[in-house]
Amino acid sequence: MLPSSTINIIGSGTSIQGDIVCEGDIRIDGQVNGLVSTKAKIVVGPDGDITGDLVCQSADILGKVTGIIKVEELLFLKANALVKGDVYTAHFEMEPTAKFNGRCYMEDQPAPENVKHGKSVLQEEKA
């Protein structure tokens, strides 16, 4: 368990262009255009909007994510979450009001390393 001082918050009204890499939990209530990566948990708040890939141990999504999501443990799409992109996870839970457009992989195979922000390997091959 990480100490509470390692929680990172991107507040509502904040816009980040670029990658975020951290060790602790992160909550995003603003906009991020880029990779968000942590060894802990990512929470995307109801007003959070991410265009890019997510890589983490676990994730709760209430907002919008457009990109590849790689979660080692549990991915939970809550409330009015909107996910557009492929998901690689061990466990997947989704509330009835959440929306998910993409493919979900829950096998023991690792996620591809050459994904680009918001595009799967198959989308790149078709382009």
C-alpha positions as MATLAB code, in Angstrom:
seq = 'MLPSSTINIIGSGTSIQGDIVCEGDIRIDGQVNGLVSTKAKIVVGPDGDITGDLVCQSADILGKVTGIIKVEELLFLKANALVKGDVYTAHFEMEPTAKFNGRCYMEDQPAPENVKHGKSVLQEEKA';
ca = [
       0.000    0.000    0.000;
       1.399    3.376   -1.005;
       1.198    6.350    1.370;
      -1.540    8.886    0.657;
       1.084   11.487   -0.260;
       1.605    9.701   -3.582;
      -1.845   10.602   -4.924;
      -1.656   12.863   -7.983;
      -4.669   14.946   -9.032;
      -5.290   16.613  -12.400;
      -8.139   18.977  -11.565;
     -11.135   20.039  -13.600;
     -10.244   22.822  -16.018;
      -6.659   21.568  -16.392;
      -5.432   20.484  -19.823;
      -2.188   18.540  -20.298;
      -0.545   17.913  -23.679;
       2.000   15.138  -23.155;
       2.661   11.959  -21.226;
       2.144   11.475  -17.487;
       4.263    8.824  -15.763;
       4.066    8.394  -11.986;
       4.495    5.787   -9.265;
       1.373    6.453   -7.162;
      -2.350    6.742   -7.683;
      -3.616    9.391  -10.088;
      -7.041   10.987  -10.462;
      -7.878   12.868  -13.647;
     -10.780   15.311  -13.692;
      -9.342   17.480  -16.483;
      -8.161   16.743  -20.027;
      -5.042   14.785  -20.990;
      -3.768   14.256  -24.515;
      -1.060   11.607  -24.144;
      -0.029    8.468  -22.288;
      -1.011    8.082  -18.618;
       1.083    5.425  -16.880;
       1.406    4.388  -13.233;
       2.283    1.318  -11.191;
      -0.812    1.991   -9.066;
      -4.435    3.048   -9.735;
      -5.910    5.507  -12.236;
      -9.281    7.149  -11.600;
     -10.855    9.119  -14.438;
     -13.516   11.357  -12.893;
     -16.878   12.130  -14.501;
     -15.435   15.213  -16.238;
     -12.122   13.524  -17.092;
     -11.267   13.206  -20.789;
      -8.199   11.279  -21.933;
      -7.060   10.883  -25.522;
      -4.202    8.433  -25.283;
      -3.257    5.137  -23.709;
      -3.668    4.146  -20.050;
      -1.257    1.715  -18.381;
      -1.799    0.831  -14.708;
      -2.429   -1.788  -12.064;
      -6.155   -0.971  -11.676;
      -8.547    1.663  -13.027;
     -11.956    3.181  -12.288;
     -13.347    5.148  -15.217;
     -16.307    7.501  -14.914;
     -15.372    9.875  -17.751;
     -14.124    9.481  -21.329;
     -11.080    7.565  -22.584;
     -10.119    7.252  -26.245;
      -7.153    4.896  -26.547;
      -5.686    1.569  -25.524;
      -6.173    0.574  -21.873;
      -3.745   -1.917  -20.249;
      -4.729   -2.874  -16.690;
      -2.946   -5.614  -14.738;
      -5.835   -6.284  -12.363;
      -9.360   -4.762  -12.393;
     -10.784   -2.309  -14.929;
     -14.109   -0.880  -13.718;
     -16.276    1.257  -16.037;
     -18.689    3.169  -13.818;
     -21.760    5.368  -14.303;
     -21.590    7.238  -17.636;
     -18.089    6.136  -18.641;
     -17.300    6.160  -22.359;
     -14.364    4.088  -23.597;
     -13.331    3.986  -27.259;
     -10.438    1.605  -27.751;
      -9.115   -1.848  -27.016;
      -8.760   -3.146  -23.461;
      -6.191   -5.590  -22.059;
      -7.038   -6.626  -18.495;
      -7.245   -9.543  -16.085;
     -10.696   -8.552  -14.752;
     -13.386   -6.322  -16.271;
     -16.488   -4.886  -14.633;
     -18.973   -2.511  -16.237;
     -22.103   -0.783  -14.951;
     -25.168   -0.898  -17.243;
     -25.001    2.831  -18.054;
     -21.332    2.741  -19.168;
     -20.428    2.519  -22.874;
     -17.540    0.546  -24.358;
     -16.587    0.475  -28.052;
     -13.596   -1.731  -28.748;
     -12.189   -5.172  -28.143;
     -11.458   -6.723  -24.770;
      -8.591   -9.174  -24.234;
      -8.472  -11.117  -20.976;
      -6.086  -13.882  -21.978;
      -2.653  -14.534  -20.528;
      -0.975  -12.994  -23.571;
       0.664   -9.610  -22.975;
      -0.672   -6.483  -24.633;
       1.310   -5.418  -27.700;
       4.184   -3.086  -26.897;
       3.903   -1.148  -30.160;
       0.495    0.449  -29.626;
       0.304    4.137  -30.422;
      -1.883    6.644  -28.629;
      -5.486    5.778  -29.384;
      -4.770    3.212  -32.112;
      -4.412   -0.546  -31.884;
      -1.940   -2.526  -33.928;
      -4.737   -3.699  -36.245;
      -5.895   -0.128  -36.894;
      -2.310    0.821  -37.818;
      -2.041   -2.117  -40.265;
      -5.223   -1.024  -42.077;
      -3.989    2.556  -42.457;
];
